[in-house]
């Protein structure tokens, strides 16, 4: 940890609102940290909690889940399911030794490029404070022992 | 592609001129990509979307036997279809293609971090490669498009779009919430810069659209529900009761004459009075009156019924109920138009609604109109006298960080036209136009400005009033700093006209909500692309016409209405749409029949069926499945998978990006 720590952050985005909002940040040239890397899905409701666990197990320091605002889901209610799944998973993560704050859920609409950039900056700062996710390394050690 | 075939991937990194290449080291991305297993070809090119760029993919597929293609360039929302077509021309299934967004998500947002941006681009490409290995060919189905369109909003945009569609031979249903079509344009006296009489150019179109054999008009009707998707929308309309039987009414107007009760006239922006049973305006289409139950004595106190007694055709029906209408349409055009910014509430310093002689530009239009509250004479509201000194204030609420950040695009020329109204009606009047900048971009606008600017009694002051105040004797006055002369000028006008900013029509928000179409930061409908797809929305089959998309003058509105109509016509005359290939699919061998997925589906696409051996399994109706993947995310055994976004594919991306 220290000055050189560059958090690795996996972002999930729905195609209709959040991914479009991130595109807008791009076309508006709003700068944000390079640490976030986005996986595009059609709907945030596609996110199997296993993806988030897999990200942490493979070394991600943070996971950002984004979707349409409540009521705006392109598929009517996918984002409500996401909200439930993320809330439930947040409780489990702590039991796995993954600190609170490494997983975040945000609603980003197609017009909220600036909002996304602000979330990105904030989240990277938050993860910097938390430091590297140690779970991946521990898992690797355990696997080595087995 | 044959099962078990060797995976051969081609990776193409786009420079996008310098949009990508000035930040991302594209050569390094190519070099790193070429080291990844299964990558057979890796190249960079200045413009991958250009014809030579696309041809390169087509040729390489043949020459190198590629069976997966990756383009690292702009957003897939921009060029995915372009490259999928190129891949198809090369003889591959278009879904054996994956895109890495290294422009919007990389070079444009990390402009100053070249090394980090290059590393990120490499990662994004590697993630795309990881997913591509597991891609499978997908199939699209064709679904019929219902050859019927719905147009929401009966202003000039909706009328023009309806006529264009109807003239192309398709059926149109035009819905208007007010009792008459015509919209805001019907309120105008003249249109700039030609000074055509607004009614004279609008009413023939209103009549034409109402008489057109392909058009069904639904006035005094709201859209309450829209279901379905492109080609097959199910629409629910609610026709409000007029309390007048449309089949019997001849529009003679006896009821209006005999009605003893009055109310503020909405069409005249509240300036004049109308009866409790009223025509929206004299040229209303359809020419059928409406009873305003809030002001009708029969509805309020149970007595009167004068209209019923005098109606020669017995058309009054106090028992009329709201009527639900269901429609199936293939395309929808949104033409809900605009409303005025609430200056009374948001900008109390201008004293609108506080002082009678402060009016809006639209109110002045009604004052000047021959059918308006003063029969076309410019008289000020407070005492009915002719104003000799008139101040016109531009940019009221527009281009203002505290209010509306955008330009209303017609306020300047409308204000100039209003100055013309005043001097042409009252030749000895003085007019002061308080402006910030004059924007006369349209055809003939600058010439019109020059003409009015040269009138001796019209003066232009560069500045906005600080606060409009009232004297002890009731006169209004304000100070304005004139930036051209560096002086504060005090004006004591008899009448102030505010050219107010505009906002989306209040009905738009509801319609946008039922349609799930994206709204921009300014509150107007968000077009799919600001330049290349200005009439399309985020919802396929829903098009935009006029001020629903953003402030527009009449020429631009009419032009866009034509464009929206032609998009709808193109969709309907092609006759079919292709379904999304990203539907859910259940592996029956893995499915335990637990049924968790079934209630989660928002589209009722999943049912549990019994197989021959008695085992229950989930089955997806692909014609109903919209491809969200909610079921796949919930399946405990991994039996439900979303095609194109399978667990395996996404997990490969996750692993690549997390490391």
PDB file of C-alpha atoms in Angstrom, chain B residues 41 98 112 142 335 350 433 436-437 444 487 518:
ATOM      1  CA  UNK B  41      -3.950 -11.025 -36.856  1.00  0.00           C
ATOM      2  CA  UNK B  98     -16.821  -7.944 -30.007  1.00  0.00           C
ATOM      3  CA  UNK B 112      -3.447  13.541 -19.859  1.00  0.00           C
ATOM      4  CA  UNK B 142     -38.115 -11.120 -38.206  1.00  0.00           C
ATOM      5  CA  UNK B 335     -44.639  15.812 -30.730  1.00  0.00           C
ATOM      6  CA  UNK B 350     -39.721  40.661 -13.008  1.00  0.00           C
ATOM      7  CA  UNK B 433     -35.700  45.962 -26.656  1.00  0.00           C
ATOM      8  CA  UNK B 436     -28.082  40.221 -24.013  1.00  0.00           C
ATOM      9  CA  UNK B 437     -27.101  38.986 -27.478  1.00  0.00           C
ATOM     10  CA  UNK B 444     -34.146  35.697 -43.343  1.00  0.00           C
ATOM     11  CA  UNK B 487     -24.752  53.746 -18.584  1.00  0.00           C
ATOM     12  CA  UNK B 518     -34.344   8.917 -22.200  1.00  0.00           C
TER      13      UNK B 518
END
